[in-house]
Amino acid sequence: MKFAEKPYKSLVADAAATRVHIVDQTLLPFAVEHRALANWQEVAEAIVNMRVRGAPLIGVTAAFGVALAMHEDATDASLAKCLRALEATRPTAVNLAWALARMASLLQPADPAERADLSWAEAERIRQDDVDINRRIGQHALALISSLYAKHQRPINILTHCNAGRMACVDWGTATAPLYLAQQGGIPIHVWVEETRPRNQGLITRWELADAGINCTYLADNAGGHLMQNGDVDLVFVGVDRVARNGDVANKIGTYLKALAAHDCSVPFYAFAPRSSIDVGLNIGVGVIPIESRSGDEVRLIRGIHRDGTIEEVRLLMPDAAVTNPGFDVTPARLITGLVTEDGIFAPAALAAALG
Amino acid sequence: MKFAEKPYKSLVADAAATRVHIVDQTLLPFAVEHRALANWQEVAEAIVNMRVRGAPLIGVTAAFGVALAMHEDATDASLAKCLRALEATRPTAVNLAWALARMASLLQPADPAERADLSWAEAERIRQDDVDINRRIGQHALALISSLYAKHQRPINILTHCNAGRMACVDWGTATAPLYLAQQGGIPIHVWVEETRPRNQGLITRWELADAGINCTYLADNAGGHLMQNGDVDLVFVGVDRVARNGDVANKIGTYLKALAAHDCSVPFYAFAPRSSIDVGLNIGVGVIPIESRSGDEVRLIRGIHRDGTIEEVRLLMPDAAVTNPGFDVTPARLITGLVTEDGIFAPAALAAALG
């Protein structure tokens, strides 16, 4: 796909220099600023402050955090310390824990002298797997778009929330992968991109899609229900941060509201879940998946381009104004039409059986 | 109530000078700037650009627009022209049409020589009626809060969307009137105030409530569903822009999503509807009430306080980025627990019978 040649890949690992290069996503789409991460502490800071974000990319970046730690100090104590610290960076997305567990199970039994090389190679494998997984996810979901197009013979309208796009992953994105494949296959689509307050990750989704020449329209989160009620949405595609065995899905705050509207308006609602985002140890999600509570300043302040061209923050609320800022919500399985994984699309009720 | 003495009443009519003084609400809560409207054209501009906003206040302001026109030129042609122009300012709230119809039915049969005095007195009556109506609305809804408090013996959590407060009215507000009465009656409450993108009228609600010493917490619109799912909301109180006979309610965009969540989580959902907001000529609301489509720049640009203390706008999206910006949505009657009017609280299904 055309993004592959672009300088702004979400993450590039430089084995020669033992550095991981990321795009600082807090500045997107206003500026594309690269940042080199040289140790696990810098990786942890980048995850906490959402310089890298999106469940799959967080997992990949954390894996490289372990690899950087092993290059510095490959002792058991160092390994345990970086695993603990990286796991604590964000509580909701399970890909983080999944990637760290994968690194731990490889490294803990290994000779410390081999951990540096082993860990870098494994992180690189996780990175490359993400690209393959998302392409497979996209192929499964493409069928949903194609069959609607065959039926209606007009552009298919897809609504998405937050950014489950290539900047949330290594490439393709999860929920956006079928959009690129539809475009490549000449199936006309139009994407409704929700702003996704308070962090406005919709701006990143719009930037990705517009750059690829995909027709899209931006809207405030509040408008999504009205569009569905009005018959303007054919499919809802969202990412996930954690899926329970019963099919309950944690995703960016506001997802639950869109699932309710989709259900009320009979619009099919699909959550895009690589298997690394399925928490096989968790039977149900609602009321159980830990929901990250983030700083109120994410709501009180907002960043944009000032008329003089600089990137500026303006204040909507004074620091003493009480704010609550949950980062995620949980959508009950009963509102979800299907979970799109790299191994196919499953009805939520069929997920546990499929997992074995 | 304490606001009565404050300099920032939403609208003050000066009969001696034939001027209407408003607070320019586009600058709230960052600055309280008064503006004198001297003719109906200035009134129309203030309504279109949301310098005055909120269904009840729009009706009152439009009535004064007619009065200003009659002071300038009391002919039939002038009356017809200002009625037509003012009615075209905003399509969704029916209070506008209601106030103009009330002015028309008084003025059309009257001697042009008497129209100036008659119209000013009638606009003033509409203004004063609004205060009484909202106090009565507040008294009916207070019972909802009191009975929950009697049961739970802890602060009652009320979630509100947009601003159905005193700046949307002449005083008290509709959805906020019971909050002031609860405070006066010593019933502990806590209010969840939703931001209400894209215009952020939640900032006005928070400013009103915090000024009155009412405990409140601000949140992104996306978070409201999660709070309800988590058991943190006892009641949802919202305003209305138009109610159909079957109880369907048009209100600020995003209201429908909160009604869905309230229904899903068994949280009582009340819409605050002075009778002037009930469109007795309309049998159903969904798909029928005209939904205003506003400028995409309301989404592309956002205003706040710059670190140098000035009020500044920053740009989130370039002018060529496609945006859709519907101002309202329609909540089906089946999701509404009750309509709070000045004559009591009605189940939506009982509304038509109550209207006669």
XYZ file of C-alpha atoms in Angstrom:
712
model
C 0.000 0.000 0.000
C 1.203 3.485 -0.692
C 1.905 4.408 2.938
C 4.708 1.875 3.034
C 7.138 4.273 1.387
C 6.130 7.239 3.497
C 8.521 8.614 6.078
C 5.860 8.580 8.757
C 5.534 4.961 9.722
C 4.208 4.673 13.251
C 7.310 2.761 14.410
C 10.655 1.870 12.837
C 13.224 -0.208 14.725
C 16.879 0.484 14.022
C 18.827 -2.612 15.096
C 22.204 -1.096 14.206
C 21.740 1.895 16.476
C 19.564 0.140 19.061
C 16.938 2.826 18.711
C 13.189 2.792 18.070
C 11.884 5.690 16.006
C 8.279 6.757 16.537
C 6.061 9.553 15.311
C 5.013 11.683 18.292
C 1.262 11.209 17.916
C 0.374 13.972 20.373
C 1.288 16.424 17.602
C -0.675 14.682 14.821
C -2.075 15.721 12.447
C -0.624 19.187 12.963
C 3.007 18.123 12.710
C 4.869 14.906 11.924
C 7.680 14.878 14.454
C 9.882 11.830 14.871
C 11.329 10.818 18.185
C 14.052 8.291 18.915
C 13.533 6.103 21.987
C 16.840 4.873 23.417
C 15.809 2.979 26.542
C 12.792 1.395 28.222
C 12.151 4.472 30.344
C 11.657 6.551 27.202
C 9.383 3.837 25.838
C 7.302 3.917 29.038
C 7.041 7.710 28.899
C 5.920 7.567 25.245
C 3.163 5.053 26.098
C 1.932 6.887 29.225
C 1.775 10.226 27.416
C 0.231 8.702 24.299
C 3.083 9.643 21.983
C 2.427 6.105 20.798
C -1.144 4.913 21.185
C -3.555 2.300 19.846
C -3.669 -1.151 21.420
C -1.596 -3.001 18.754
C 1.111 -0.321 18.538
C 1.374 -0.124 22.334
C 2.099 -3.866 22.375
C 4.783 -3.601 19.680
C 6.427 -0.583 21.311
C 6.469 -2.237 24.729
C 8.162 -5.290 23.204
C 10.916 -3.037 21.881
C 11.083 -1.447 25.340
C 12.042 -4.850 26.723
C 14.597 -5.290 23.924
C 16.156 -1.910 24.727
C 16.363 -2.893 28.387
C 18.061 -6.167 27.498
C 20.671 -4.310 25.437
C 21.478 -2.172 28.463
C 21.315 -4.791 31.222
C 20.268 -8.375 30.518
C 20.084 -9.571 34.135
C 16.986 -11.194 35.626
C 16.515 -8.131 37.853
C 16.578 -5.778 34.880
C 14.131 -7.974 32.960
C 11.697 -8.159 35.870
C 11.924 -4.419 36.468
C 11.247 -3.343 32.884
C 8.399 -5.860 32.484
C 6.735 -4.526 35.635
C 7.192 -0.880 34.706
C 6.023 -1.277 31.121
C 2.962 -3.272 32.135
C 1.934 -0.433 34.492
C 1.961 2.221 31.775
C -1.650 1.747 30.691
C -4.251 -0.556 32.222
C -6.976 -1.167 29.634
C -5.478 -2.501 26.391
C -4.520 -6.139 26.826
C -2.131 -6.202 23.843
C 0.380 -4.568 26.166
C 0.220 -7.444 28.657
C 0.103 -9.927 25.775
C 3.302 -8.595 24.147
C 5.122 -8.436 27.494
C 4.061 -11.989 28.360
C 5.362 -13.157 24.980
C 8.705 -11.444 25.624
C 8.866 -12.793 29.190
C 8.196 -16.395 28.205
C 11.031 -16.265 25.670
C 13.544 -14.336 27.782
C 13.077 -15.670 31.301
C 14.446 -19.157 30.509
C 17.158 -17.777 28.182
C 20.825 -17.238 28.955
C 21.261 -13.539 29.835
C 24.068 -13.344 27.275
C 21.581 -14.143 24.523
C 18.740 -11.926 25.714
C 19.757 -8.811 23.801
C 19.666 -10.499 20.396
C 16.702 -12.739 21.217
C 14.581 -9.844 22.458
C 15.246 -7.597 19.482
C 14.400 -10.382 17.045
C 11.198 -11.219 18.929
C 10.065 -7.593 19.073
C 10.750 -7.339 15.357
C 8.643 -10.478 14.805
C 5.762 -8.983 16.781
C 6.069 -5.865 14.639
C 5.987 -7.806 11.383
C 3.179 -10.084 12.566
C 1.027 -7.012 13.141
C 1.209 -6.132 9.441
C 0.168 -9.646 8.370
C -2.577 -9.893 10.985
C -4.123 -6.600 9.906
C -4.063 -7.545 6.245
C -5.885 -10.779 7.082
C -8.380 -8.859 9.229
C -8.940 -6.507 6.325
C -9.588 -9.355 3.890
C -12.260 -10.875 6.144
C -14.016 -7.523 6.606
C -13.778 -6.600 2.947
C -16.472 -9.213 2.319
C -18.876 -7.205 4.511
C -18.392 -4.129 2.346
C -18.447 -6.027 -0.962
C -21.709 -7.785 -0.240
C -23.428 -4.517 0.699
C -22.088 -2.898 -2.448
C -23.330 -5.800 -4.566
C -26.759 -5.253 -3.049
C -26.996 -1.426 -3.087
C -24.713 -0.445 -6.022
C -23.833 2.873 -4.366
C -20.966 3.966 -2.091
C -21.070 2.126 1.236
C -21.081 4.417 4.293
C -18.901 3.260 7.164
C -18.734 5.049 10.517
C -15.658 4.753 12.708
C -14.756 6.048 16.166
C -11.281 6.947 17.417
C -8.288 5.693 15.418
C -8.037 1.990 14.760
C -5.874 2.947 11.807
C -2.319 2.513 10.709
C -1.000 4.900 13.362
C -2.598 2.661 16.006
C -0.749 -0.280 14.488
C 2.357 -0.872 12.412
C 0.513 -0.660 9.098
C -2.987 -1.032 7.600
C -4.800 -0.511 10.883
C -7.439 -2.933 12.120
C -10.775 -1.214 11.366
C -9.218 0.683 8.454
C -7.593 -2.307 6.712
C -10.772 -3.229 4.771
C -11.171 0.411 3.700
C -7.824 0.336 1.889
C -8.651 -3.035 0.369
C -12.053 -1.751 -0.800
C -10.344 1.217 -2.404
C -7.809 -1.051 -4.115
C -10.661 -3.266 -5.308
C -12.594 -0.336 -6.772
C -15.503 -0.632 -4.331
C -16.758 2.908 -3.619
C -16.873 3.802 0.073
C -17.425 6.897 2.198
C -16.210 7.023 5.789
C -17.799 8.999 8.652
C -14.927 9.858 11.001
C -15.838 10.760 14.581
C -13.793 13.410 16.376
C -13.363 11.275 19.525
C -13.066 13.763 22.340
C -11.154 14.453 24.398
C -7.993 13.473 22.467
C -9.474 13.932 18.991
C -7.924 10.792 17.518
C -10.479 11.190 14.726
C -8.122 13.830 13.358
C -5.498 11.104 12.913
C -7.982 8.767 11.201
C -9.073 11.529 8.850
C -5.457 12.400 8.082
C -4.659 8.776 7.248
C -7.726 8.261 5.061
C -7.540 11.601 3.264
C -3.858 10.964 2.529
C -4.869 7.687 0.870
C -7.549 9.468 -1.153
C -10.443 7.787 0.657
C -13.606 9.898 0.717
C -14.431 10.842 4.308
C -16.432 13.331 6.390
C -15.593 14.424 9.925
C -18.182 14.900 12.658
C -18.556 15.589 16.362
C -19.104 12.401 18.404
C -22.600 13.636 19.247
C -23.686 13.433 15.598
C -23.119 9.687 15.074
C -26.500 8.606 16.450
C -28.408 11.054 14.271
C -26.620 9.816 11.140
C -27.598 6.225 11.939
C -31.199 7.180 12.693
C -31.258 9.006 9.373
C -30.135 5.923 7.398
C -26.762 7.427 6.522
C -24.598 4.633 7.962
C -24.334 1.104 6.510
C -21.677 -0.325 8.835
C -19.900 0.677 12.052
C -16.246 -0.419 12.313
C -14.329 0.153 15.555
C -11.148 -1.138 17.150
C -10.818 -2.815 20.533
C -8.534 -2.500 23.518
C -9.623 -5.704 25.215
C -12.165 -8.422 24.446
C -13.555 -10.797 27.091
C -14.409 -14.425 26.303
C -18.130 -13.572 26.221
C -17.521 -10.972 23.495
C -17.791 -7.819 25.652
C -15.427 -5.216 24.189
C -13.478 -2.402 25.848
C -12.670 0.352 23.378
C -12.203 4.126 23.331
C -14.704 6.063 25.440
C -17.926 6.663 23.503
C -17.907 3.346 21.632
C -20.740 1.999 23.816
C -22.978 4.926 22.778
C -22.439 4.158 19.099
C -23.110 0.466 19.636
C -26.419 1.395 21.283
C -27.376 3.605 18.344
C -26.329 0.959 15.809
C -28.456 -1.612 17.630
C -31.416 0.782 17.817
C -31.130 1.599 14.111
C -30.307 -1.964 12.907
C -26.871 -0.942 11.634
C -24.338 -3.824 11.770
C -21.630 -3.076 14.347
C -18.217 -4.773 14.018
C -15.320 -4.670 16.467
C -11.881 -5.377 14.977
C -9.991 -7.629 17.329
C -6.623 -9.193 16.575
C -6.270 -12.267 18.786
C -3.661 -10.420 20.820
C -6.494 -8.164 22.085
C -8.595 -11.081 23.359
C -8.129 -11.630 27.081
C -8.586 -15.387 27.277
C -8.471 -15.246 31.068
C -11.485 -12.956 31.319
C -14.971 -14.411 31.132
C -16.964 -11.177 31.013
C -16.026 -7.582 30.268
C -18.736 -5.223 31.566
C -17.872 -4.060 35.076
C -14.631 -6.087 35.105
C -12.179 -4.674 32.533
C -10.179 -1.922 34.286
C -11.026 1.488 32.814
C -8.162 3.960 32.744
C -8.949 7.308 34.349
C -6.857 9.979 32.618
C -5.949 13.559 33.494
C -8.715 16.159 33.415
C -6.337 18.418 31.507
C -7.050 16.311 28.410
C -10.541 17.859 28.563
C -9.584 21.290 29.950
C -7.017 22.057 27.237
C -7.199 21.558 23.478
C -4.501 21.756 20.854
C -4.784 23.134 17.349
C -3.179 25.460 14.841
C -3.167 29.126 15.791
C -3.801 31.651 13.039
C -0.081 32.497 13.075
C 0.632 28.887 12.077
C 2.052 27.667 15.378
C 0.686 24.657 17.261
C -1.006 26.086 20.335
C -3.088 24.905 23.238
C -6.113 26.857 24.420
C -7.821 26.402 27.745
C -11.525 25.524 27.912
C -11.691 25.195 31.701
C -9.667 26.511 34.603
C -7.482 23.984 36.496
C -9.835 24.003 39.497
C -12.876 22.877 37.473
C -13.671 19.258 38.366
C -13.417 16.912 35.371
C -13.859 13.163 34.960
C -12.004 11.571 32.053
C -12.432 7.821 31.631
C -10.397 6.662 28.625
C -12.528 3.664 27.637
C -15.937 2.104 27.992
C -17.187 -1.458 27.635
C -19.709 -2.445 24.983
C -21.786 -5.482 25.937
C -21.570 -8.415 23.507
C -25.337 -8.241 22.863
C -24.789 -4.987 20.898
C -22.020 -6.379 18.694
C -22.771 -8.005 15.331
C -19.349 -9.552 14.895
C -15.736 -9.609 16.036
C -13.333 -9.415 13.114
C -10.138 -11.366 13.862
C -7.280 -12.530 11.674
C -8.903 -15.973 11.712
C -12.345 -14.848 10.568
C -15.439 -13.039 11.803
C -17.146 -14.443 14.894
C -20.473 -13.691 16.502
C -19.638 -12.692 20.099
C -21.410 -15.785 21.447
C -19.185 -18.013 19.269
C -15.916 -16.445 20.379
C -15.206 -18.634 23.401
C -15.725 -21.834 21.388
C -13.491 -20.510 18.609
C -10.749 -19.767 21.136
C -10.872 -23.361 22.321
C -32.525 33.485 43.363
C -29.104 35.002 43.613
C -28.566 35.455 39.874
C -31.361 38.004 39.737
C -29.058 40.774 40.962
C -26.206 39.823 38.672
C -25.274 42.050 35.767
C -25.283 39.142 33.352
C -28.937 38.395 32.784
C -29.371 36.699 29.448
C -31.690 39.487 28.201
C -32.771 42.885 29.535
C -35.239 45.063 27.636
C -34.874 48.832 27.949
C -38.212 50.369 27.011
C -36.950 53.940 27.435
C -34.160 53.522 24.920
C -35.900 50.928 22.733
C -32.958 48.607 23.062
C -32.554 44.972 24.026
C -29.381 44.135 25.919
C -28.010 40.606 25.613
C -24.907 38.769 26.746
C -22.944 37.630 23.687
C -23.018 33.906 24.442
C -20.414 33.040 21.808
C -17.830 34.433 24.251
C -19.121 32.604 27.352
C -17.723 31.541 29.720
C -14.473 33.230 28.761
C -15.869 36.769 28.774
C -19.178 38.389 29.693
C -19.706 40.944 26.951
C -22.987 42.815 26.632
C -24.427 43.810 23.304
C -27.278 46.236 22.580
C -29.661 45.220 19.789
C -31.336 48.250 18.206
C -33.388 46.735 15.369
C -34.801 43.437 14.143
C -31.883 42.876 11.799
C -29.490 42.888 14.753
C -31.836 40.515 16.581
C -31.840 38.146 13.594
C -28.040 38.252 13.386
C -27.748 37.487 17.110
C -30.032 34.441 16.766
C -28.377 33.074 13.602
C -24.887 33.395 15.078
C -25.973 32.023 18.464
C -25.120 35.182 20.402
C -28.467 34.327 21.974
C -29.320 30.643 22.054
C -31.555 28.155 23.844
C -35.101 27.581 22.632
C -36.907 29.726 25.256
C -34.500 32.668 24.965
C -34.662 32.574 21.164
C -38.452 32.951 21.420
C -38.221 35.911 23.821
C -35.526 37.633 21.765
C -37.468 37.200 18.533
C -40.544 38.749 20.184
C -38.452 41.814 21.021
C -37.214 41.778 17.429
C -40.802 42.287 16.304
C -41.236 45.056 18.883
C -38.110 46.827 17.633
C -39.436 46.575 14.056
C -42.771 48.053 15.111
C -41.006 51.026 16.738
C -39.232 51.704 13.466
C -42.052 51.036 11.002
C -45.442 49.735 12.140
C -46.929 49.089 8.694
C -48.374 45.718 7.629
C -45.484 45.322 5.186
C -42.890 45.879 7.893
C -44.657 43.454 10.240
C -44.850 40.736 7.587
C -41.227 41.231 6.610
C -39.759 41.015 10.121
C -41.947 38.008 11.015
C -40.741 36.174 7.920
C -37.085 37.059 8.436
C -37.048 36.201 12.136
C -38.803 32.874 11.600
C -36.112 31.919 9.077
C -33.247 32.446 11.520
C -33.269 28.905 12.967
C -35.422 25.956 11.909
C -35.539 23.480 14.794
C -36.715 25.172 18.007
C -40.463 25.745 17.832
C -40.498 28.402 20.579
C -39.331 30.806 17.883
C -42.386 30.145 15.711
C -44.581 30.105 18.821
C -43.416 33.543 20.001
C -43.729 35.031 16.524
C -47.235 33.584 16.091
C -48.225 35.094 19.439
C -46.917 38.503 18.336
C -48.592 38.183 14.925
C -52.013 37.289 16.300
C -51.924 40.364 18.549
C -50.455 42.809 16.048
C -52.042 41.877 12.721
C -55.559 43.015 13.725
C -54.262 46.063 15.639
C -54.158 49.667 14.499
C -50.601 50.338 13.231
C -50.464 53.408 15.490
C -50.758 51.148 18.517
C -48.403 48.416 17.380
C -45.218 49.869 18.880
C -46.596 49.966 22.434
C -48.589 46.753 22.113
C -45.632 44.780 20.785
C -43.192 45.936 23.445
C -45.663 45.095 26.217
C -46.336 41.658 24.724
C -42.637 40.833 24.329
C -42.129 41.903 27.932
C -44.978 39.587 28.979
C -43.397 36.658 27.134
C -40.133 37.470 28.920
C -41.759 37.546 32.348
C -43.847 34.436 31.652
C -40.640 32.519 30.978
C -39.453 33.148 34.542
C -42.732 31.906 36.045
C -42.930 28.895 33.734
C -39.429 27.759 34.614
C -40.040 28.113 38.336
C -43.147 25.931 37.987
C -41.191 23.406 35.896
C -38.554 23.357 38.611
C -41.089 22.700 41.347
C -42.534 19.688 39.512
C -39.082 18.209 38.873
C -37.860 18.887 42.389
C -40.123 16.046 43.509
C -38.108 13.630 41.346
C -34.910 14.580 43.153
C -36.492 14.682 46.627
C -37.978 11.232 46.374
C -34.654 9.724 45.268
C -32.910 11.508 48.110
C -35.475 10.225 50.613
C -34.725 6.725 49.348
C -30.917 6.830 49.042
C -29.890 9.460 51.654
C -26.846 10.485 49.586
C -26.231 13.183 46.992
C -28.344 12.598 43.881
C -26.346 12.497 40.625
C -27.964 14.267 37.696
C -26.492 14.255 34.186
C -27.302 17.076 31.776
C -26.409 17.739 28.136
C -25.971 21.148 26.499
C -27.318 24.200 28.330
C -30.967 24.191 29.320
C -29.969 26.704 31.964
C -30.652 30.314 32.768
C -28.640 31.561 29.777
C -30.940 29.510 27.520
C -33.915 31.217 29.154
C -34.634 34.452 30.988
C -33.948 32.969 34.423
C -33.811 29.611 36.257
C -33.429 27.544 33.106
C -35.672 24.587 32.366
C -33.572 21.504 33.239
C -31.591 23.511 35.803
C -34.551 25.035 37.695
C -34.970 21.980 39.984
C -31.235 22.017 40.717
C -31.478 25.509 42.228
C -34.612 24.530 44.140
C -32.885 21.396 45.480
C -29.962 23.516 46.617
C -32.306 25.987 48.320
C -34.118 23.083 49.965
C -30.912 21.573 51.295
C -31.115 18.425 49.156
C -27.561 17.417 48.225
C -26.981 17.024 44.494
C -24.063 16.544 42.131
C -24.365 17.406 38.456
C -22.516 15.722 35.556
C -22.149 18.418 32.898
C -21.486 17.235 29.339
C -19.233 19.333 27.121
C -21.667 19.259 24.173
C -19.467 19.495 21.118
C -19.164 21.249 18.826
C -20.282 24.480 20.551
C -19.368 23.396 24.092
C -22.491 24.805 25.713
C -21.619 22.592 28.679
C -19.097 25.287 29.558
C -22.016 27.690 30.030
C -23.933 25.198 32.176
C -20.882 24.593 34.337
C -20.307 28.335 34.693
C -23.909 28.882 35.795
C -23.914 26.001 38.285
C -20.465 26.668 39.724
C -21.402 30.343 40.187
C -24.393 29.199 42.233
C -22.186 26.899 44.303
C -23.717 23.704 42.930
C -21.326 20.746 42.962
C -20.614 19.657 39.383
C -18.147 17.686 37.266
C -17.461 18.270 33.587
C -16.986 15.468 31.037
C -16.596 14.787 27.336
C -19.876 13.763 25.689
C -18.386 10.327 25.034
C -18.167 9.578 28.774
C -21.882 9.878 29.605
C -22.755 6.306 28.663
C -19.946 4.837 30.734
C -21.072 6.801 33.810
C -24.601 5.433 33.451
C -23.360 1.873 32.929
C -21.255 2.291 36.058
C -24.246 3.335 38.203
C -23.011 6.902 38.636
C -26.111 8.654 37.283
C -29.506 8.759 39.047
C -31.391 11.021 36.639
C -30.860 12.565 33.201
C -32.330 16.064 32.719
C -32.246 17.699 29.282
C -34.000 20.581 27.560
C -35.969 20.435 24.328
C -36.153 22.425 21.123
C -39.370 20.894 19.846
C -41.747 18.199 21.101
C -44.198 16.356 18.835
C -47.643 15.248 20.064
C -46.426 11.654 20.398
C -43.665 12.763 22.771
C -40.718 12.557 20.359
C -38.225 15.279 21.343
C -35.783 17.301 19.253
C -32.907 18.589 21.348
C -29.209 19.389 20.994
C -27.222 16.884 18.947
C -26.145 13.930 21.098
C -29.274 13.827 23.266
C -30.519 10.691 21.482
C -27.311 8.829 22.414
C -27.799 9.662 26.101
C -31.439 8.623 25.991
C -30.333 5.259 24.554
C -27.788 4.793 27.349
C -30.292 5.844 30.019
C -32.788 3.330 28.660
C -30.153 0.582 28.492
C -29.043 1.292 32.079
C -32.535 1.921 33.536
C -31.741 5.544 34.409
C -34.861 7.787 34.314
C -34.625 10.288 31.445
C -36.614 13.539 31.636
C -37.000 16.194 28.933
C -37.905 19.685 30.173
C -40.540 21.128 27.888
C -42.350 24.403 28.483
C -45.630 24.257 26.565
C -44.239 26.806 24.115
C -41.849 24.082 22.921
C -44.625 21.607 22.122
C -45.539 21.657 18.451
C -49.253 20.851 18.664
C -49.466 20.615 14.885
C -46.928 17.809 14.687
C -48.008 14.226 15.318
C -44.584 12.555 15.290
C -41.050 13.877 15.604
C -38.571 11.272 14.323
C -37.818 11.908 10.655
C -40.131 14.916 10.538
C -38.746 17.724 12.725
C -36.373 19.772 10.543
C -32.780 19.398 11.740
C -30.606 22.459 11.312
C -27.349 21.820 9.469
C -24.755 24.294 10.721
C -21.368 25.427 9.433
C -18.516 22.930 9.509
C -16.343 25.675 10.978
C -18.085 25.085 14.305
C -16.220 21.743 14.311
C -13.036 22.871 12.508
C -12.284 25.743 14.904
C -12.424 25.884 18.687
C -12.251 28.841 21.025
C -10.554 29.036 24.396
C -8.168 31.069 26.504
C -4.631 31.306 25.197
C -1.801 31.181 27.726
C -1.334 34.940 27.256
C -4.893 35.429 28.556
C -6.541 36.398 25.288
C -9.565 34.586 23.830
C -8.269 32.731 20.804
C -9.489 30.284 18.229
C -7.343 27.339 17.132
C -7.937 25.267 14.041
C -8.473 21.509 14.286
C -9.117 20.949 10.589
C -8.294 22.783 7.397
C -11.156 24.547 5.583
C -11.195 21.918 2.805
C -11.827 18.998 5.199
C -15.412 17.797 4.736
C -17.491 18.143 7.918
C -21.116 17.418 8.736
C -22.611 19.382 11.611
C -26.262 18.683 12.428
C -27.360 20.891 15.333
C -30.015 18.607 16.796
C -31.257 15.058 16.906
C -34.631 13.535 17.714
C -35.128 11.203 20.671
C -38.029 8.774 20.202
C -40.733 8.969 22.884
C -40.125 5.312 23.831
C -36.793 6.320 25.413
C -38.243 9.187 27.498
C -39.481 8.621 31.048
C -41.304 11.923 31.341
C -41.824 15.391 29.883
C -41.606 18.076 32.550
C -43.918 20.980 31.708
C -45.168 23.952 33.741
C -48.430 22.014 34.195
C -46.870 18.822 35.523
C -44.895 15.803 34.401
C -46.385 13.666 31.623
C -45.445 10.273 30.255
C -44.861 10.837 26.515
C -47.884 8.682 25.641
C -50.094 10.889 27.827
C -48.974 14.157 26.265
C -51.479 14.384 23.430
C -54.416 13.773 25.769
C -53.080 16.378 28.211
C -52.840 18.926 25.395
C -56.496 18.398 24.562
